[in-house]
Amino acid sequence: MEDKKSLRAPVSQKPHVIPKPEHPEYLGGSITVEINEKKLTVPFGTTILEACRQAQIHIPTLCHHEDLCVAGVCRVCVVEVEGMRTLQASCAFPITAPIKIKTTSNAVRKARKHIIDLLISEHYGECYSCFRNNNCELQSLAKEYGVDHYNFGHVTQPRYEVDNSSYSVVRDMDKCVLCKRCVRTCIDLQEVGVLEAINRGHNTHIGTFLDKPLAEVICINCGQCINRCPTGALRANDPRDEIWNAIDDPTKHVVIQTAPSPRAAIGEEFGQGPGKSFTGELNTALRRIGFDKVFDTNFAADLTIIEEGTELILRLYKALVKKEKVALPQFTSCSPGWVKYLEHFYPEYIDNLSSAKSPQQMFGALIKTFYAQKTGINPANIVSVALMPCSAKKFECNRPEMNSSGYKDVDYGLTTRELAQMIKEAGIFLPEMPQSHFDDPFGEASGAGLIFGATGGVMEAALRSVIEFVTGKRVEDVYANADITPVRGFEGIRYAEIPIAEVGPVPKLLQHLIPDWNWLKGATLKIAVAHGTANAKKVMEDIKAGGKFSECHFIEFMACPGGCLGGGGQPIPTNEQIRKKRAEAIYNEDKSLPVRKSHENRHVSELYEMFLTDGPCGHNSHKLLHTHYVKRGKYIA
């Protein structure tokens, strides 16, 4: 967002922020203001809202969000500034001179209450039947300001049809308060831009191009708009009723796989602070709900690393030794929001995507083939559910390409929020559950699979295996405790170079593909990591221009800020600090595991010995574990 000319946003939505000096102690760098008769010194350009929060003074907000640029459209945060005729929106008022501010005056209190009254007068629906009940910012503001009746009337009939065309996101514009958080999320945070405010005045509403259904525009299904919507105007497409019906059907064998990011965040839905993983407790709760088997998606993440890493090695071998033309850099393909973004915005680079399916889809294919054969269960009677942090996973499991088992590989994608609701419906308080393990034959997974949930995790997991495959050294001898810190962190884009000074023998798993590693000796592996599609756009534009990222060999892309732990199905609210605490939970659990490398997962080795007998990237694995994607472009019919 530094280069305003590169933004797709209209002028009204471009960020307007006064840059703060690096050294505020310089002359004019700091300003003393008076807030409620108390003096406070703040850096030049600090907003009144930021100054009040620094002074621990509560200011209500609605359109403001820490992840987004300033909008100042709701005016709930108004304050009195001495000498100014009207009240000022504190979120959009930069402090550039000494001022006196009042946050609790009679005029401020009345204005805020009237604004909330007006918002509610346009808000259709009953709170008790809304999925955001007790977690709605408008509802909380109404309670905070004593709005207990409709001073300006109330909408009694819906004005808009609910748009449930998308597998991932449902839009109910009767509950929209026009805060434009979704618009700023889609335009600025994600650089997709399918939402905008349409019409003016009383007729203003948030819509898509030509007001088409969400499934017919270039939405990438990431769900980041849901995570920042303050009301129930946006939600995920919820399959809970169908899953309950399957659980209650004695003829169905219902299994669930759980990804690491939901396990690191679901406690927030039960009043726990972010930063604690509830893996063992969740396993027990899922069995009590009625799931027949509980599996660890991390097993399939380990499998993904083997398949995707082997694919990268084969591409490099073809390019460097056989001098064949191959698509490099190789892009990760485990984030379905990123995949759809590439299909729409950079379809000419589809061949750069790894053909390896995401862990969710690999697991789905194995459950209805390998697991069905092993247990003697008819795959037609298996209902496969995936607990994911991501609303785009709902779209992914419904892609027509995802049926290599002969059936729909994954039947339902379930978000963290939705599963928490199912647990509550069953009368279970998750933090009180005893811990239990995952079920076999996929009961053990590695820490490498676990860290998939954080941005940079896929790259780190791949490097833990690739370094050992190629050099013959333990990765702990190269990076302390196998923590590959250059690819960790929340910077939007990270770049690293891994020199290969010496090589070892080719491991047995790959001997049918590569005769030796001599062709890599002395080479430097160039890698990059990007999270959020706005950052992905920067990388892709650099590649198109022949910049340094075009020289990379492998790039990890995640559609969501922070990676999967910031996914569109995670608990609300979200911000950078919450996402960092979730990442800490994932990395702490990784450190506690006995196996931390994908290729050391014994269940993965057994799978290749018993089922995928022609090895990684062989015929069998290509049939079940790999796929292809679609060049969609930006054309809208």
Tab-separated table of C-alpha atoms in Angstrom, residues 321-613:
chain	number	residue	atom	x	y	z
A	321	VAL	CA	20.294	-31.459	-16.499
A	322	LYS	CA	17.961	-32.349	-19.342
A	323	LYS	CA	17.726	-28.723	-20.516
A	324	GLU	CA	13.987	-29.044	-20.950
A	325	LYS	CA	11.683	-26.059	-20.721
A	326	VAL	CA	9.769	-26.175	-17.443
A	327	ALA	CA	7.695	-23.636	-15.529
A	328	LEU	CA	9.811	-22.046	-12.808
A	329	PRO	CA	9.506	-20.770	-10.164
A	330	GLN	CA	7.191	-23.435	-8.829
A	331	PHE	CA	4.263	-21.993	-6.845
A	332	THR	CA	2.632	-23.708	-3.878
A	333	SER	CA	-0.961	-24.816	-4.472
A	334	CYS	CA	-2.320	-25.580	-0.999
A	335	SER	CA	-4.164	-22.253	-0.588
A	336	PRO	CA	-7.371	-22.429	-2.683
A	337	GLY	CA	-7.922	-18.673	-2.427
A	338	TRP	CA	-4.478	-18.082	-3.917
A	339	VAL	CA	-5.098	-20.692	-6.633
A	340	LYS	CA	-8.337	-18.990	-7.701
A	341	TYR	CA	-6.625	-15.589	-7.565
A	342	LEU	CA	-3.985	-16.882	-9.985
A	343	GLU	CA	-6.656	-18.427	-12.221
A	344	HIS	CA	-8.386	-15.045	-12.527
A	345	PHE	CA	-5.534	-12.516	-12.496
A	346	TYR	CA	-2.495	-14.383	-13.848
A	347	PRO	CA	-3.859	-17.354	-15.837
A	348	GLU	CA	-0.722	-17.397	-18.005
A	349	TYR	CA	1.178	-18.683	-14.934
A	350	ILE	CA	-1.079	-21.665	-14.180
A	351	ASP	CA	1.694	-24.060	-15.233
A	352	ASN	CA	3.869	-22.674	-12.436
A	353	LEU	CA	1.441	-24.003	-9.848
A	354	SER	CA	2.433	-27.265	-8.233
A	355	SER	CA	0.094	-29.983	-9.445
A	356	ALA	CA	0.033	-31.394	-5.897
A	357	LYS	CA	-3.378	-31.096	-4.277
A	358	SER	CA	-3.805	-29.353	-0.963
A	359	PRO	CA	-3.585	-31.522	2.188
A	360	GLN	CA	-7.378	-31.382	2.517
A	361	GLN	CA	-7.943	-32.861	-0.915
A	362	MET	CA	-5.126	-35.406	-0.680
A	363	PHE	CA	-6.652	-36.682	2.539
A	364	GLY	CA	-10.110	-36.814	0.993
A	365	ALA	CA	-8.866	-38.948	-1.898
A	366	LEU	CA	-7.051	-41.336	0.469
A	367	ILE	CA	-10.024	-41.703	2.810
A	368	LYS	CA	-12.265	-42.934	-0.004
A	369	THR	CA	-9.608	-45.239	-1.481
A	370	PHE	CA	-6.833	-46.425	0.845
A	371	TYR	CA	-8.847	-46.072	4.079
A	372	ALA	CA	-12.002	-47.554	2.540
A	373	GLN	CA	-10.060	-50.603	1.307
A	374	LYS	CA	-8.231	-51.031	4.614
A	375	THR	CA	-11.437	-50.914	6.674
A	376	GLY	CA	-13.733	-52.674	4.194
A	377	ILE	CA	-16.178	-49.763	4.149
A	378	ASN	CA	-17.993	-48.870	0.949
A	379	PRO	CA	-16.692	-45.388	0.000
A	380	ALA	CA	-20.227	-44.472	-1.040
A	381	ASN	CA	-21.144	-44.662	2.659
A	382	ILE	CA	-18.222	-42.557	3.867
A	383	VAL	CA	-18.931	-38.896	4.593
A	384	SER	CA	-15.681	-36.962	4.657
A	385	VAL	CA	-15.625	-33.662	6.556
A	386	ALA	CA	-12.686	-31.240	6.720
A	387	LEU	CA	-12.263	-28.753	9.572
A	388	MET	CA	-10.437	-25.837	8.005
A	389	PRO	CA	-9.600	-22.210	8.868
A	390	CYS	CA	-10.645	-21.224	5.385
A	391	SER	CA	-13.922	-20.428	3.632
A	392	ALA	CA	-12.221	-21.050	0.262
A	393	LYS	CA	-11.853	-24.723	1.233
A	394	LYS	CA	-15.615	-25.001	0.761
A	395	PHE	CA	-15.166	-23.982	-2.864
A	396	GLU	CA	-12.141	-26.228	-3.265
A	397	CYS	CA	-13.919	-29.407	-2.158
A	398	ASN	CA	-16.694	-28.640	-4.656
A	399	ARG	CA	-14.343	-28.179	-7.617
A	400	PRO	CA	-15.225	-30.735	-10.337
A	401	GLU	CA	-11.526	-31.716	-10.510
A	402	MET	CA	-11.621	-33.074	-6.948
A	403	ASN	CA	-13.128	-36.515	-7.487
A	404	SER	CA	-10.127	-38.728	-8.215
A	405	SER	CA	-11.385	-41.319	-5.726
A	406	GLY	CA	-14.394	-41.922	-7.964
A	407	TYR	CA	-16.510	-39.954	-5.495
A	408	LYS	CA	-16.506	-36.410	-4.199
A	409	ASP	CA	-13.201	-36.592	-2.325
A	410	VAL	CA	-14.232	-34.230	0.503
A	411	ASP	CA	-17.942	-33.855	1.117
A	412	TYR	CA	-18.017	-30.822	3.409
A	413	GLY	CA	-15.675	-28.029	4.425
A	414	LEU	CA	-16.343	-26.794	7.953
A	415	THR	CA	-14.905	-23.571	9.389
A	416	THR	CA	-13.571	-23.100	12.904
A	417	ARG	CA	-16.578	-20.951	13.788
A	418	GLU	CA	-19.046	-23.530	12.489
A	419	LEU	CA	-17.489	-26.446	14.347
A	420	ALA	CA	-17.416	-24.412	17.574
A	421	GLN	CA	-21.165	-23.934	17.145
A	422	MET	CA	-21.673	-27.678	16.668
A	423	ILE	CA	-19.727	-28.369	19.851
A	424	LYS	CA	-21.874	-25.862	21.747
A	425	GLU	CA	-25.056	-27.405	20.314
A	426	ALA	CA	-23.926	-30.738	21.752
A	427	GLY	CA	-23.665	-29.153	25.217
A	428	ILE	CA	-19.877	-29.450	25.347
A	429	PHE	CA	-17.498	-26.867	26.794
A	430	LEU	CA	-14.308	-27.553	24.861
A	431	PRO	CA	-11.669	-26.400	27.417
A	432	GLU	CA	-13.006	-28.937	29.949
A	433	MET	CA	-12.590	-31.932	27.627
A	434	PRO	CA	-9.917	-34.551	28.400
A	435	GLN	CA	-7.230	-34.903	25.758
A	436	SER	CA	-7.069	-37.830	23.315
A	437	HIS	CA	-5.073	-38.818	20.234
A	438	PHE	CA	-5.962	-38.984	16.548
A	439	ASP	CA	-7.145	-42.233	15.016
A	440	ASP	CA	-5.068	-44.642	12.946
A	441	PRO	CA	-4.064	-45.406	10.222
A	442	PHE	CA	-3.195	-41.698	10.007
A	443	GLY	CA	-2.593	-41.136	13.703
A	444	GLU	CA	0.875	-39.659	13.607
A	445	ALA	CA	2.025	-36.501	11.874
A	446	SER	CA	5.080	-34.283	12.051
A	447	GLY	CA	5.691	-30.757	13.227
A	448	ALA	CA	6.442	-29.887	9.606
A	449	GLY	CA	2.825	-30.627	8.722
A	450	LEU	CA	1.694	-28.649	11.751
A	451	ILE	CA	3.423	-25.393	10.790
A	452	PHE	CA	1.559	-25.328	7.456
A	453	GLY	CA	-0.895	-23.122	9.371
A	454	ALA	CA	1.421	-20.099	9.550
A	455	THR	CA	2.747	-18.034	6.674
A	456	GLY	CA	6.114	-19.481	5.686
A	457	GLY	CA	5.180	-22.833	7.201
A	458	VAL	CA	4.853	-24.697	3.913
A	459	MET	CA	8.246	-23.403	2.801
A	460	GLU	CA	9.879	-24.309	6.113
A	461	ALA	CA	8.340	-27.768	6.073
A	462	ALA	CA	9.577	-28.331	2.522
A	463	LEU	CA	13.083	-27.110	3.352
A	464	ARG	CA	13.372	-29.406	6.366
A	465	SER	CA	12.975	-32.353	4.002
A	466	VAL	CA	14.711	-31.010	0.880
A	467	ILE	CA	17.845	-30.016	2.814
A	468	GLU	CA	18.146	-33.518	4.266
A	469	PHE	CA	17.313	-35.193	0.934
A	470	VAL	CA	19.980	-33.269	-0.980
A	471	THR	CA	22.810	-32.730	1.506
A	472	GLY	CA	22.474	-35.900	3.548
A	473	LYS	CA	22.887	-33.726	6.647
A	474	ARG	CA	20.443	-33.353	9.506
A	475	VAL	CA	18.614	-30.065	9.127
A	476	GLU	CA	19.423	-29.388	12.808
A	477	ASP	CA	23.066	-29.139	11.761
A	478	VAL	CA	22.188	-26.353	9.356
A	479	TYR	CA	19.476	-24.524	11.330
A	480	ALA	CA	19.327	-24.703	15.130
A	481	ASN	CA	16.501	-26.950	16.346
A	482	ALA	CA	15.332	-27.297	12.709
A	483	ASP	CA	13.786	-23.808	12.990
A	484	ILE	CA	14.283	-22.204	9.574
A	485	THR	CA	13.733	-18.658	10.773
A	486	PRO	CA	14.481	-16.791	7.500
A	487	VAL	CA	11.075	-17.843	6.173
A	488	ARG	CA	9.192	-17.037	9.388
A	489	GLY	CA	7.566	-13.729	10.266
A	490	PHE	CA	4.683	-11.491	9.272
A	491	GLU	CA	6.413	-9.293	6.725
A	492	GLY	CA	4.263	-9.304	3.591
A	493	ILE	CA	7.033	-10.731	1.369
A	494	ARG	CA	10.159	-12.603	2.441
A	495	TYR	CA	13.080	-13.727	0.306
A	496	ALA	CA	15.942	-16.096	1.148
A	497	GLU	CA	18.800	-17.931	-0.528
A	498	ILE	CA	19.922	-21.418	0.544
A	499	PRO	CA	23.412	-22.331	-0.752
A	500	ILE	CA	24.040	-26.033	-1.451
A	501	ALA	CA	27.766	-26.413	-0.749
A	502	GLU	CA	27.809	-30.211	-0.678
A	503	VAL	CA	25.503	-33.069	-1.576
A	504	GLY	CA	24.846	-36.535	-0.210
A	505	PRO	CA	23.382	-39.781	-1.512
A	506	VAL	CA	19.930	-39.871	-3.057
A	507	PRO	CA	17.451	-41.299	-0.514
A	508	LYS	CA	15.723	-44.560	-1.369
A	509	LEU	CA	12.377	-42.803	-1.764
A	510	LEU	CA	13.691	-40.829	-4.772
A	511	GLN	CA	16.190	-43.211	-6.357
A	512	HIS	CA	13.747	-44.172	-9.106
A	513	LEU	CA	13.664	-40.526	-10.236
A	514	ILE	CA	17.129	-39.006	-9.672
A	515	PRO	CA	20.492	-40.803	-10.137
A	516	ASP	CA	22.547	-38.372	-8.030
A	517	TRP	CA	22.721	-34.801	-6.675
A	518	ASN	CA	25.960	-33.694	-8.359
A	519	TRP	CA	24.051	-31.321	-10.608
A	520	LEU	CA	22.957	-29.329	-7.526
A	521	LYS	CA	26.377	-29.059	-5.896
A	522	GLY	CA	27.380	-25.418	-5.579
A	523	ALA	CA	23.927	-24.175	-6.571
A	524	THR	CA	21.888	-21.670	-4.574
A	525	LEU	CA	18.214	-22.360	-3.946
A	526	LYS	CA	16.265	-19.107	-4.162
A	527	ILE	CA	12.935	-19.010	-2.356
A	528	ALA	CA	10.240	-16.507	-1.388
A	529	VAL	CA	7.136	-16.334	0.782
A	530	ALA	CA	4.112	-14.025	0.366
A	531	HIS	CA	0.868	-13.857	2.325
A	532	GLY	CA	-2.243	-11.907	1.384
A	533	THR	CA	-3.053	-11.567	-2.299
A	534	ALA	CA	-2.043	-7.886	-2.327
A	535	ASN	CA	1.491	-9.096	-1.595
A	536	ALA	CA	1.061	-11.937	-4.076
A	537	LYS	CA	0.275	-9.312	-6.714
A	538	LYS	CA	3.573	-7.515	-5.989
A	539	VAL	CA	5.502	-10.750	-6.431
A	540	MET	CA	3.656	-11.663	-9.633
A	541	GLU	CA	4.189	-8.213	-11.138
A	542	ASP	CA	7.897	-8.502	-10.289
A	543	ILE	CA	8.026	-11.891	-12.023
A	544	LYS	CA	6.318	-10.471	-15.111
A	545	ALA	CA	8.876	-7.651	-15.192
A	546	GLY	CA	11.787	-10.111	-14.905
A	547	GLY	CA	12.701	-8.991	-11.383
A	548	LYS	CA	14.477	-10.954	-8.659
A	549	PHE	CA	11.447	-13.127	-7.886
A	550	SER	CA	11.529	-14.443	-11.458
A	551	GLU	CA	14.859	-16.031	-10.527
A	552	CYS	CA	13.334	-17.930	-7.595
A	553	HIS	CA	12.949	-21.690	-7.736
A	554	PHE	CA	10.113	-22.053	-5.232
A	555	ILE	CA	7.579	-19.527	-3.891
A	556	GLU	CA	4.987	-20.047	-1.177
A	557	PHE	CA	1.779	-18.055	-1.618
A	558	MET	CA	-1.050	-17.830	0.926
A	559	ALA	CA	-4.230	-15.903	0.149
A	560	CYS	CA	-4.871	-14.783	3.703
A	561	PRO	CA	-2.880	-12.342	5.874
A	562	GLY	CA	-0.784	-14.408	8.272
A	563	GLY	CA	-1.461	-17.575	6.301
A	564	CYS	CA	-4.088	-20.140	7.289
A	565	LEU	CA	-4.207	-18.961	10.899
A	566	GLY	CA	-5.723	-15.736	9.537
A	567	GLY	CA	-8.154	-17.627	7.302
A	568	GLY	CA	-11.690	-16.548	6.481
A	569	GLY	CA	-13.203	-19.229	8.726
A	570	GLN	CA	-11.308	-18.344	11.885
A	571	PRO	CA	-12.814	-16.765	15.022
A	572	ILE	CA	-13.829	-13.118	14.890
A	573	PRO	CA	-12.268	-10.624	15.678
A	574	THR	CA	-8.908	-10.777	13.967
A	575	ASN	CA	-5.908	-8.462	13.883
A	576	GLU	CA	-2.156	-8.780	13.601
A	577	GLN	CA	-1.599	-9.378	17.322
A	578	ILE	CA	-4.208	-12.157	17.441
A	579	ARG	CA	-2.689	-13.815	14.372
A	580	LYS	CA	0.789	-13.651	15.920
A	581	LYS	CA	-0.456	-15.370	19.080
A	582	ARG	CA	-2.054	-18.131	17.010
A	583	ALA	CA	1.270	-18.582	15.227
A	584	GLU	CA	3.030	-18.892	18.587
A	585	ALA	CA	0.621	-21.687	19.549
A	586	ILE	CA	1.449	-23.554	16.337
A	587	TYR	CA	5.234	-23.157	16.664
A	588	ASN	CA	5.161	-24.125	20.343
A	589	GLU	CA	3.258	-27.314	19.530
A	590	ASP	CA	5.723	-28.067	16.724
A	591	LYS	CA	8.629	-27.889	19.196
A	592	SER	CA	6.931	-30.411	21.487
A	593	LEU	CA	6.499	-33.127	18.853
A	594	PRO	CA	8.908	-36.090	18.577
A	595	VAL	CA	8.804	-36.022	14.747
A	596	ARG	CA	9.323	-32.660	13.037
A	597	LYS	CA	10.111	-33.614	9.432
A	598	SER	CA	7.621	-34.859	6.874
A	599	HIS	CA	9.849	-37.623	5.494
A	600	GLU	CA	10.242	-39.094	8.989
A	601	ASN	CA	6.494	-39.659	9.377
A	602	ARG	CA	6.309	-43.469	9.490
A	603	HIS	CA	2.685	-43.506	8.333
A	604	VAL	CA	3.682	-41.681	5.151
A	605	SER	CA	6.459	-44.218	4.527
A	606	GLU	CA	3.993	-47.072	5.068
A	607	LEU	CA	1.546	-45.466	2.632
A	608	TYR	CA	4.172	-45.518	-0.140
A	609	GLU	CA	5.131	-49.106	0.717
A	610	MET	CA	1.562	-50.421	0.859
A	611	PHE	CA	-0.496	-48.257	-1.504
A	612	LEU	CA	1.413	-45.680	-3.572
A	613	THR	CA	3.965	-48.312	-4.509
